[in-house]
Short mmCIF file of C-alpha atoms in Angstrom, two decimals:
data_model
loop_
_atom_site.label_atom_id
_atom_site.label_comp_id
_atom_site.label_asym_id
_atom_site.label_seq_id
_atom_site.Cartn_x
_atom_site.Cartn_y
_atom_site.Cartn_z
CA MET Z 1 48.10 -40.27 3.71
CA THR Z 2 45.54 -41.31 1.13
CA ASP Z 3 42.77 -41.17 3.74
CA MET Z 4 43.83 -37.65 4.77
CA ALA Z 5 43.81 -36.46 1.15
CA THR Z 6 40.36 -37.97 0.60
CA LEU Z 7 39.12 -36.23 3.76
CA TRP Z 8 40.38 -32.88 2.49
CA GLU Z 9 38.84 -33.44 -0.94
CA VAL Z 10 35.45 -34.23 0.57
CA GLY Z 11 35.51 -31.96 3.60
CA LEU Z 12 36.64 -28.72 2.00
CA PRO Z 13 33.73 -28.52 -0.49
CA LEU Z 14 31.27 -29.34 2.30
CA VAL Z 15 32.71 -26.65 4.56
CA GLY Z 16 32.68 -24.19 1.67
CA THR Z 17 29.09 -25.00 0.80
CA ALA Z 18 27.97 -24.67 4.43
CA GLY Z 19 29.80 -21.37 4.76
CA GLY Z 20 28.28 -20.08 1.53
CA LEU Z 21 24.78 -21.02 2.64
CA GLY Z 22 25.35 -19.39 6.01
CA TYR Z 23 26.50 -16.21 4.30
CA ALA Z 24 23.53 -16.31 1.93
CA LYS Z 25 21.12 -16.72 4.84
CA LEU Z 26 22.34 -13.45 6.33
CA ARG Z 27 23.20 -11.39 3.26
CA ALA Z 28 21.07 -12.89 0.48
CA PRO Z 29 17.96 -14.39 2.12
CA ARG Z 30 16.18 -14.79 -1.22
CA VAL Z 31 18.97 -17.02 -2.50
CA TYR Z 32 19.04 -19.05 0.71
CA TRP Z 33 15.27 -19.47 0.66
CA SER Z 34 15.26 -20.62 -2.96
CA LEU Z 35 18.08 -23.13 -2.42
CA VAL Z 36 17.30 -24.46 1.06
CA GLY Z 37 14.23 -22.98 2.70
CA LEU Z 38 11.71 -23.61 -0.07
CA PRO Z 39 12.52 -27.32 -0.68
CA VAL Z 40 12.56 -28.05 3.07
CA THR Z 41 9.28 -26.23 3.66
CA ARG Z 42 7.52 -27.96 0.77
CA VAL Z 43 8.53 -31.39 2.07
CA ARG Z 44 7.55 -30.44 5.63
CA PHE Z 45 4.20 -29.12 4.44
CA ALA Z 46 3.44 -32.26 2.42
CA LEU Z 47 4.35 -34.64 5.26
CA THR Z 48 2.58 -32.84 8.10
CA TYR Z 49 -0.39 -31.19 6.39
CA HIS Z 50 -3.16 -33.50 7.57
CA SER Z 51 -1.89 -33.81 11.14
CA THR Z 52 -1.31 -30.05 11.40
CA MET Z 53 -4.81 -29.23 10.19
CA ASP Z 54 -6.25 -31.74 12.66
CA VAL Z 55 -4.28 -30.37 15.63
CA CYS Z 56 -5.17 -26.75 14.70
CA GLY Z 57 -8.88 -27.57 14.58
CA LEU Z 58 -9.20 -26.99 10.85
CA THR Z 59 -10.99 -30.24 10.05
CA VAL Z 60 -14.68 -31.15 9.91
CA GLN Z 61 -16.54 -34.40 10.28
CA PRO Z 62 -17.22 -36.06 6.90
CA SER Z 63 -20.69 -36.09 5.39
CA ARG Z 64 -22.89 -39.14 5.87
CA LEU Z 65 -22.35 -40.19 2.27
CA ARG Z 66 -18.56 -40.01 2.65
CA ALA Z 67 -18.68 -41.95 5.91
CA PHE Z 68 -20.87 -44.62 4.31
CA MET Z 69 -18.49 -44.97 1.35
CA VAL Z 70 -15.47 -45.32 3.64
CA ARG Z 71 -17.09 -47.99 5.77
CA THR Z 72 -18.69 -50.06 3.00
CA ILE Z 73 -16.32 -49.71 0.04
CA ALA Z 74 -12.96 -48.94 1.64
CA ARG Z 75 -13.79 -51.34 4.51
CA ARG Z 76 -12.35 -48.96 7.11
CA PRO Z 77 -14.17 -48.72 10.44
CA ASP Z 78 -12.56 -45.37 11.33
CA VAL Z 79 -13.63 -42.30 9.38
CA GLN Z 80 -11.03 -39.52 9.48
CA PRO Z 81 -12.00 -35.82 9.77
CA VAL Z 82 -11.77 -33.86 6.51
CA PRO Z 83 -9.21 -31.02 6.20
CA PRO Z 84 -9.33 -28.26 3.54
CA LYS Z 85 -8.40 -29.66 0.14
CA VAL Z 86 -5.10 -28.45 -1.30
CA ARG Z 87 -5.74 -27.09 -4.78
CA ARG Z 88 -2.39 -25.53 -5.60
CA VAL Z 89 1.09 -25.19 -4.11
CA ARG Z 90 3.40 -22.61 -5.63
CA GLY Z 91 6.83 -21.48 -4.49
CA THR Z 92 8.00 -17.87 -4.78
CA SER Z 93 11.27 -16.06 -4.18
CA THR Z 94 10.06 -15.04 -0.71
CA GLY Z 95 7.78 -17.85 0.42
CA LEU Z 96 5.10 -20.36 -0.45
CA ARG Z 97 1.56 -19.90 -1.76
CA VAL Z 98 -1.04 -22.59 -1.00
CA THR Z 99 -4.61 -22.43 -2.29
CA LEU Z 100 -7.15 -24.31 -0.15
CA ARG Z 101 -10.74 -25.31 -0.84
CA LEU Z 102 -12.64 -25.07 2.44
CA PRO Z 103 -15.03 -27.90 3.33
CA ALA Z 104 -18.56 -27.16 4.52
CA GLY Z 105 -18.38 -25.99 8.13
CA LEU Z 106 -15.16 -23.97 7.86
CA GLU Z 107 -14.86 -20.28 7.04
CA PRO Z 108 -11.83 -18.06 6.28
CA ALA Z 109 -11.98 -16.60 9.80
CA ASP Z 110 -11.22 -20.06 11.23
CA VAL Z 111 -8.06 -20.34 9.15
CA LYS Z 112 -7.00 -16.77 10.01
CA ALA Z 113 -7.38 -17.50 13.71
CA ALA Z 114 -4.98 -20.46 13.34
CA SER Z 115 -2.37 -18.61 11.23
CA GLU Z 116 0.09 -18.25 14.14
CA ARG Z 117 -0.09 -21.97 14.91
CA LEU Z 118 0.41 -22.81 11.23
CA ARG Z 119 3.48 -20.55 11.15
CA HIS Z 120 5.13 -22.44 13.97
CA ALA Z 121 4.07 -25.84 12.65
CA TRP Z 122 5.75 -25.28 9.27
CA GLY Z 123 8.66 -23.18 10.48
CA VAL Z 124 8.07 -20.09 8.36
CA HIS Z 125 8.34 -16.41 9.24
CA SER Z 126 4.67 -15.55 8.78
CA VAL Z 127 1.40 -16.91 7.40
CA THR Z 128 -1.17 -14.53 5.94
CA VAL Z 129 -4.61 -15.83 5.02
CA VAL Z 130 -6.41 -14.17 2.09
CA GLU Z 131 -9.88 -15.07 0.84
CA THR Z 132 -9.59 -15.29 -2.95
CA ARG Z 133 -13.22 -16.21 -3.70
CA PRO Z 134 -16.11 -17.84 -1.83
CA GLY Z 135 -14.96 -21.16 -0.43
CA PHE Z 136 -11.26 -20.62 -1.28
CA VAL Z 137 -8.41 -19.12 0.73
CA GLU Z 138 -4.74 -18.64 -0.03
CA LEU Z 139 -2.04 -19.21 2.57
CA ARG Z 140 0.74 -16.73 1.84
CA MET Z 141 3.79 -17.94 3.73
CA THR Z 142 7.00 -15.94 3.91
CA GLY Z 143 10.18 -17.82 4.62
CA TYR Z 144 12.05 -14.84 6.13
CA ASP Z 145 11.47 -11.26 7.21
CA VAL Z 146 10.98 -9.53 3.85
CA LEU Z 147 10.58 -6.15 5.59
CA LYS Z 148 14.07 -6.23 7.09
CA LYS Z 149 15.61 -5.11 3.79
CA VAL Z 150 12.97 -4.16 1.25
CA ARG Z 151 13.43 -5.24 -2.35
CA MET Z 152 10.50 -4.50 -4.60
CA PRO Z 153 9.53 -7.21 -7.12
CA ARG Z 154 11.00 -6.34 -10.51
CA ARG Z 155 7.74 -6.62 -12.39
CA ARG Z 156 6.05 -4.10 -10.07
CA ARG Z 157 8.81 -1.52 -9.69
CA ARG Z 158 7.06 0.69 -12.21
CA SER Z 159 3.41 1.62 -12.45
CA SER Z 160 1.24 -0.93 -14.22
CA GLY Z 161 -1.88 1.18 -14.68
CA LEU Z 162 -3.17 4.61 -15.50
CA MET Z 163 -3.35 5.78 -11.87
CA THR Z 164 -1.51 3.08 -9.92
CA VAL Z 165 1.82 3.46 -8.12
CA PRO Z 166 3.71 0.60 -6.40
CA VAL Z 167 4.86 2.21 -3.16
CA ALA Z 168 5.88 -0.44 -0.63
CA LEU Z 169 6.23 -4.14 0.13
CA ARG Z 170 3.72 -6.03 2.26
CA GLU Z 171 4.88 -8.51 4.88
CA ASP Z 172 3.50 -11.37 2.77
CA GLY Z 173 5.90 -10.45 -0.06
CA THR Z 174 3.30 -8.83 -2.33
CA THR Z 175 3.41 -5.23 -3.53
CA PHE Z 176 1.39 -2.50 -1.85
CA VAL Z 177 -0.04 -0.40 -4.69
CA ARG Z 178 -1.61 3.03 -4.40
CA ASP Z 179 -4.54 2.85 -6.84
CA TYR Z 180 -6.28 6.21 -7.15
CA LEU Z 181 -9.18 4.86 -9.18
CA LYS Z 182 -10.10 2.47 -6.36
CA VAL Z 183 -9.09 4.67 -3.39
CA PRO Z 184 -9.20 8.32 -4.51
CA HIS Z 185 -8.07 10.04 -1.29
CA ALA Z 186 -5.68 8.89 1.44
CA LEU Z 187 -4.29 9.90 4.83
CA THR Z 188 -0.68 9.13 5.81
CA LEU Z 189 0.42 9.62 9.43
CA GLY Z 190 3.69 9.18 11.27
CA ALA Z 191 5.92 10.76 13.90
CA ASN Z 192 9.35 12.24 13.22
CA GLN Z 193 11.85 9.63 11.98
CA SER Z 194 9.07 7.09 11.44
CA GLY Z 195 9.61 6.74 7.67
CA LYS Z 196 6.65 8.88 6.64
CA SER Z 197 8.83 11.07 4.41
CA MET Z 198 10.29 7.96 2.76
CA TYR Z 199 6.77 6.80 1.91
CA GLN Z 200 5.99 10.20 0.41
CA ARG Z 201 9.19 10.17 -1.67
CA ASN Z 202 8.37 6.77 -3.15
CA LEU Z 203 4.84 7.94 -3.90
CA ILE Z 204 5.99 11.16 -5.58
CA ALA Z 205 8.69 9.34 -7.53
CA GLY Z 206 6.06 6.95 -8.88
CA LEU Z 207 3.59 9.70 -9.69
CA ALA Z 208 6.28 11.74 -11.46
CA ARG Z 209 6.45 9.06 -14.17
CA LEU Z 210 2.70 9.24 -14.88
CA PRO Z 211 0.85 11.76 -17.07
CA VAL Z 212 -0.68 13.56 -14.09
CA ALA Z 213 -0.48 17.04 -12.57
CA LEU Z 214 1.10 17.26 -9.11
CA VAL Z 215 0.12 20.10 -6.78
CA GLY Z 216 2.04 20.57 -3.52
CA ILE Z 217 1.02 22.20 -0.25
CA ASP Z 218 3.97 22.36 2.15
CA CYS Z 219 3.52 25.01 4.83
CA LYS Z 220 7.00 24.35 6.25
CA ARG Z 221 8.27 26.90 3.72
CA GLY Z 222 8.56 24.12 1.18
CA VAL Z 223 11.45 22.26 2.84
CA GLU Z 224 9.99 18.87 1.84
CA GLN Z 225 8.48 19.59 -1.57
CA ARG Z 226 10.66 22.37 -2.97
CA GLY Z 227 13.03 19.79 -4.43
CA TYR Z 228 10.17 18.35 -6.50
CA ALA Z 229 9.37 21.75 -8.07
CA PRO Z 230 10.33 20.77 -11.67
CA ARG Z 231 7.48 18.25 -11.62
CA LEU Z 232 4.94 20.37 -9.70
CA SER Z 233 2.27 22.34 -11.52
CA ALA Z 234 1.70 24.47 -8.40
CA LEU Z 235 3.25 24.78 -4.94
CA ALA Z 236 2.09 26.61 -1.80
CA THR Z 237 4.63 27.08 1.01
CA THR Z 238 2.64 29.24 3.47
CA PRO Z 239 -0.91 29.09 4.86
CA GLU Z 240 -1.75 32.23 2.90
CA GLU Z 241 -0.64 30.62 -0.37
CA ALA Z 242 -2.41 27.37 0.56
CA ASP Z 243 -5.64 29.32 1.03
CA GLY Z 244 -5.48 30.76 -2.48
CA LEU Z 245 -4.30 27.50 -4.02
CA LEU Z 246 -7.22 25.55 -2.53
CA ASP Z 247 -9.64 28.16 -3.85
CA GLY Z 248 -8.10 27.70 -7.30
CA LEU Z 249 -8.44 23.92 -7.07
CA VAL Z 250 -12.11 24.20 -6.14
CA GLY Z 251 -12.59 26.51 -9.14
CA GLU Z 252 -10.82 23.94 -11.31
CA MET Z 253 -13.13 21.24 -9.97
CA GLU Z 254 -16.22 23.30 -10.76
CA SER Z 255 -14.98 24.00 -14.31
CA ARG Z 256 -14.55 20.28 -14.83
CA PHE Z 257 -18.06 19.64 -13.57
CA ASP Z 258 -19.35 22.05 -16.23
CA LEU Z 259 -17.43 20.04 -18.83
CA LEU Z 260 -18.92 16.77 -17.54
CA SER Z 261 -22.40 18.25 -17.57
CA ASP Z 262 -22.04 19.45 -21.15
CA HIS Z 263 -21.09 15.94 -22.30
CA GLY Z 264 -23.62 14.13 -20.11
CA VAL Z 265 -21.07 11.91 -18.31
CA ALA Z 266 -20.45 11.20 -14.62
CA ASP Z 267 -16.65 11.44 -14.43
CA VAL Z 268 -13.63 12.50 -16.46
CA TRP Z 269 -12.80 8.92 -17.48
CA ALA Z 270 -15.98 8.79 -19.57
CA LEU Z 271 -14.87 11.81 -21.63
CA PRO Z 272 -13.19 11.41 -25.02
CA GLU Z 273 -9.43 11.25 -24.54
CA GLU Z 274 -8.76 14.34 -26.66
CA ILE Z 275 -10.71 16.62 -24.30
CA ARG Z 276 -10.19 14.77 -21.02
CA PRO Z 277 -8.55 17.00 -18.38
CA VAL Z 278 -5.35 15.76 -16.85
CA PRO Z 279 -5.71 14.01 -13.46
CA VAL Z 280 -4.51 16.09 -10.50
CA VAL Z 281 -2.95 14.73 -7.29
CA VAL Z 282 -2.83 17.21 -4.42
CA LEU Z 283 0.00 16.46 -1.97
CA VAL Z 284 -0.61 18.06 1.44
CA ASP Z 285 2.36 17.87 3.83
CA GLU Z 286 1.84 18.49 7.58
CA VAL Z 287 -1.91 19.01 7.44
CA ALA Z 288 -1.91 20.22 11.07
CA GLU Z 289 -0.30 23.47 9.90
CA LEU Z 290 -3.51 24.27 8.02
CA PHE Z 291 -5.51 23.94 11.24
CA LEU Z 292 -3.31 26.10 13.50
CA VAL Z 293 -4.56 29.63 14.25
CA ALA Z 294 -3.13 32.59 16.20
CA THR Z 295 -5.60 35.39 15.46
CA LYS Z 296 -9.24 35.79 14.49
CA LYS Z 297 -8.16 36.38 10.89
CA ASP Z 298 -6.21 33.13 10.94
CA GLU Z 299 -9.32 31.34 12.22
CA GLU Z 300 -11.38 32.57 9.29
CA ARG Z 301 -8.70 31.44 6.85
CA ARG Z 302 -8.46 28.05 8.60
CA ASP Z 303 -12.20 27.49 8.35
CA ARG Z 304 -12.14 28.40 4.67
CA MET Z 305 -9.21 26.06 3.88
CA VAL Z 306 -10.71 23.14 5.79
CA THR Z 307 -14.04 23.66 4.05
CA GLN Z 308 -12.32 23.62 0.66
CA LEU Z 309 -10.42 20.43 1.54
CA ILE Z 310 -13.65 18.73 2.62
CA ARG Z 311 -15.35 19.81 -0.61
CA LEU Z 312 -12.48 18.37 -2.63
CA GLY Z 313 -12.69 15.15 -0.65
CA GLN Z 314 -16.43 14.85 -1.18
CA LEU Z 315 -16.68 15.84 -4.84
CA ALA Z 316 -13.32 15.93 -6.62
CA ARG Z 317 -12.98 12.23 -7.48
CA ALA Z 318 -15.38 12.53 -10.41
CA ALA Z 319 -13.39 15.54 -11.64
CA GLY Z 320 -10.12 13.59 -11.58
CA ILE Z 321 -8.67 15.41 -8.54
CA PHE Z 322 -7.22 13.28 -5.73
CA LEU Z 323 -5.96 14.11 -2.22
CA GLU Z 324 -2.86 12.79 -0.46
CA VAL Z 325 -2.92 14.23 3.06
CA CYS Z 326 0.11 13.71 5.31
CA GLY Z 327 0.90 14.68 8.89
CA GLN Z 328 2.61 13.77 12.15
CA ARG Z 329 -0.60 13.56 14.11
CA PHE Z 330 -4.30 13.80 13.48
CA GLY Z 331 -7.03 14.19 16.06
CA SER Z 332 -10.34 15.86 16.74
CA ASP Z 333 -8.52 18.46 18.85
CA LEU Z 334 -7.07 19.96 15.64
CA GLY Z 335 -10.36 21.81 15.27
CA LYS Z 336 -13.73 21.58 13.62
CA GLY Z 337 -13.68 19.82 10.30
CA ALA Z 338 -10.89 17.37 11.18
CA THR Z 339 -13.22 14.40 11.63
CA ALA Z 340 -15.25 15.34 8.54
CA LEU Z 341 -12.05 15.52 6.48
CA ARG Z 342 -10.82 12.17 7.76
CA ALA Z 343 -14.10 10.54 6.73
CA GLN Z 344 -13.32 11.40 3.08
CA LEU Z 345 -9.78 9.97 3.21
CA THR Z 346 -10.54 6.27 2.78
CA GLY Z 347 -6.95 5.14 2.21
CA ARG Z 348 -4.91 4.94 5.43
CA VAL Z 349 -1.20 4.41 6.04
CA VAL Z 350 -0.03 4.86 9.63
CA HIS Z 351 3.63 4.70 10.68
CA ARG Z 352 4.89 4.85 14.27
CA VAL Z 353 3.01 7.59 16.13
CA ASN Z 354 3.45 9.31 19.49
CA ASP Z 355 -0.07 8.93 20.87
CA LYS Z 356 -2.91 6.45 20.81
CA GLN Z 357 -5.45 8.99 19.54
CA THR Z 358 -3.53 9.44 16.28
CA ALA Z 359 -3.41 5.67 15.77
CA GLU Z 360 -7.14 5.43 16.40
CA MET Z 361 -7.88 8.34 14.05
CA GLY Z 362 -5.68 6.66 11.44
CA VAL Z 363 -6.99 3.10 11.38
CA GLY Z 364 -9.37 2.75 14.32
CA ASP Z 365 -12.49 3.38 12.26
CA ILE Z 366 -11.66 0.91 9.45
CA ALA Z 367 -9.55 -1.74 11.24
CA PRO Z 368 -9.78 -1.47 15.05
CA ASP Z 369 -7.56 -4.51 15.61
CA ALA Z 370 -4.71 -2.75 13.79
CA VAL Z 371 -4.36 0.00 16.40
CA VAL Z 372 -2.27 -2.20 18.70
CA THR Z 373 0.04 -3.09 15.81
CA VAL Z 374 0.63 0.61 15.12
CA LEU Z 375 1.46 1.33 18.76
CA ILE Z 376 4.13 -1.41 18.96
CA ILE Z 377 6.10 -0.40 15.83
CA ALA Z 378 9.73 -0.18 16.96
CA PRO Z 379 11.56 3.17 16.54
CA GLU Z 380 14.62 1.36 15.18
CA ARG Z 381 12.64 0.12 12.17
CA PRO Z 382 11.64 3.29 10.32
CA GLY Z 383 9.44 2.79 7.30
CA ILE Z 384 7.30 0.09 8.89
CA ALA Z 385 3.62 1.07 8.69
CA VAL Z 386 0.12 -0.34 8.83
CA ALA Z 387 -1.91 0.06 5.65
CA GLY Z 388 -5.67 -0.31 5.99
CA ASP Z 389 -8.51 -0.43 3.52
CA THR Z 390 -12.25 0.17 3.66
CA SER Z 391 -13.02 -3.57 3.71
CA GLY Z 392 -11.65 -3.83 7.25
CA GLY Z 393 -8.44 -5.56 6.21
CA TRP Z 394 -4.96 -4.32 6.97
CA SER Z 395 -1.33 -5.35 6.57
CA ARG Z 396 2.15 -4.26 7.60
CA ILE Z 397 4.19 -2.62 4.86
CA ARG Z 398 7.59 -1.00 4.42
CA THR Z 399 8.88 1.33 1.72
CA PRO Z 400 12.29 0.85 0.05
CA ALA Z 401 15.05 3.34 0.82
CA LEU Z 402 14.95 6.45 -1.37
CA THR Z 403 16.78 9.67 -0.59
CA ALA Z 404 15.36 13.14 -1.14
CA GLY Z 405 18.02 13.75 -3.79
CA GLU Z 406 17.04 10.63 -5.72
CA ALA Z 407 13.35 11.59 -5.63
CA ALA Z 408 14.20 15.13 -6.78
CA ALA Z 409 16.30 13.74 -9.64
CA ILE Z 410 13.37 11.58 -10.80
CA CYS Z 411 11.10 14.64 -10.75
CA ALA Z 412 13.61 16.67 -12.75
CA ARG Z 413 14.03 13.84 -15.27
CA HIS Z 414 10.27 13.78 -15.90
CA ALA Z 415 9.73 17.54 -15.83
CA HIS Z 416 8.58 17.42 -19.47
CA LEU Z 417 5.40 15.66 -18.26
CA THR Z 418 4.41 18.63 -16.08
CA PRO Z 419 1.12 20.10 -17.37
CA ASP Z 420 -0.15 23.66 -16.98
CA LEU Z 421 -3.14 24.26 -14.73
CA PRO Z 422 -4.41 27.76 -15.53
CA ALA Z 423 -6.64 27.83 -12.43
CA VAL Z 424 -3.56 27.70 -10.15
CA ALA Z 425 -1.00 29.22 -12.52
CA ALA Z 426 -0.16 31.93 -9.97
CA TYR Z 427 1.40 29.28 -7.73
CA ARG Z 428 3.61 27.65 -10.37
CA PRO Z 429 7.13 27.11 -8.91
CA ALA Z 430 9.70 29.51 -10.38
CA VAL Z 431 12.02 26.61 -11.24
CA ARG Z 432 9.53 25.52 -13.90
CA ALA Z 433 11.05 28.14 -16.20
CA THR Z 434 14.15 25.97 -16.64
CA SER Z 435 12.34 22.70 -17.31
CA ALA Z 436 11.02 21.37 -20.57
CA THR Z 437 8.06 22.99 -22.23
CA PRO Z 438 4.95 22.10 -20.21
CA VAL Z 439 2.09 20.20 -21.74
CA SER Z 440 -1.06 22.19 -22.41
CA VAL Z 441 -4.26 20.67 -21.04
CA PRO Z 442 -7.81 21.54 -22.16
CA LEU Z 443 -9.65 23.05 -19.21
CA VAL Z 444 -12.42 24.99 -20.96
CA LYS Z 445 -15.56 23.89 -22.72
CA PRO Z 446 -15.00 22.91 -26.35
CA THR Z 447 -16.56 25.21 -28.93
CA PRO Z 448 -19.53 23.53 -30.61
CA ALA Z 449 -19.05 22.68 -34.25
CA THR Z 450 -20.80 24.94 -36.75
CA PRO Z 451 -23.76 23.13 -38.35
#
């Protein structure tokens, strides 16, 4: 009887603990990783590091001096190959970060080529290799699929810079940030139900909190962007309105260039803060609608709109005007100017698409090896996308869930930040009349002081 009672006293807590860990592994993977996965992986990494590096071909023969010291001082006839030196090991809530100092003879590409073998050797979900500085790489291991249920890091949920917006989570557990000062213009592509609209909602919700002007072009009669009207300084819902709105934006850009010329500076960020024009982000939804024509008159309007978009892409960065172009597909068959416009949109985010040409137009010119990854995105995982950059790198990302109603509520809550843009005042959404008093922005040349 005593033995049975002891068994119950010992067994029940063990069963409860095992059940709790099993539940945490499925429902709270961060908790499970912190309690079980991280300690096990650290021990496994420490015990198998040298042998794993040797098997994966990430070792080099020692220098003659090192070999001489081993044979003469350490009195060892065998000289072992040299693996990368571990400089730092740091655990995170999603994985493990390891900083390596590469020996002479190894380059970051060698470690990247072995990332899949390292993943299996240490039993982690993924291993991403990032070059931090010459001679150093960081192994970013994730212990579980962080893109299955996206949870943005708390410290990056809000913007941390003047023109930066945290939009999505990378597969290595870091935050994907849209930084307009580094990448002024971007192209976002994706088929229906691919998560493209979710990406746009997160982007608009982040921008709504910043002191910027938002201008919308939604030729689907405003079905996507009408809900954001309290935070929009201008909105075009038809190709005819988009034509006039783009003309107004080009006029705004030229007025800002006059202001820059008068003060002898190269961009708006060099102007004194009291006269600096407000930054403008132009959100173009379904860009293909701007290219479609039915009559000769429509063709003339199309050519004019595309020309204005290309001019904004080429010149507007210095004037503090940025483009966010979005669409289901993008190809040279849209018409003349499509390829020229794409060349100005250096930021690329491509969700699941319906054809290979769109994937190639999206990331093929900056990261050719990412095209295959775009084409195999599963339909049952909306929100997964490939984000590329001009350096040739790319990564998989996924945006957190955000409904249209939640994004609209954020825009309404920050309606008091909506500035007036006189150059496009004719396209101000009617709902603006019920929002807080808009902020006036200097858009004309300051009057010189009287001597």
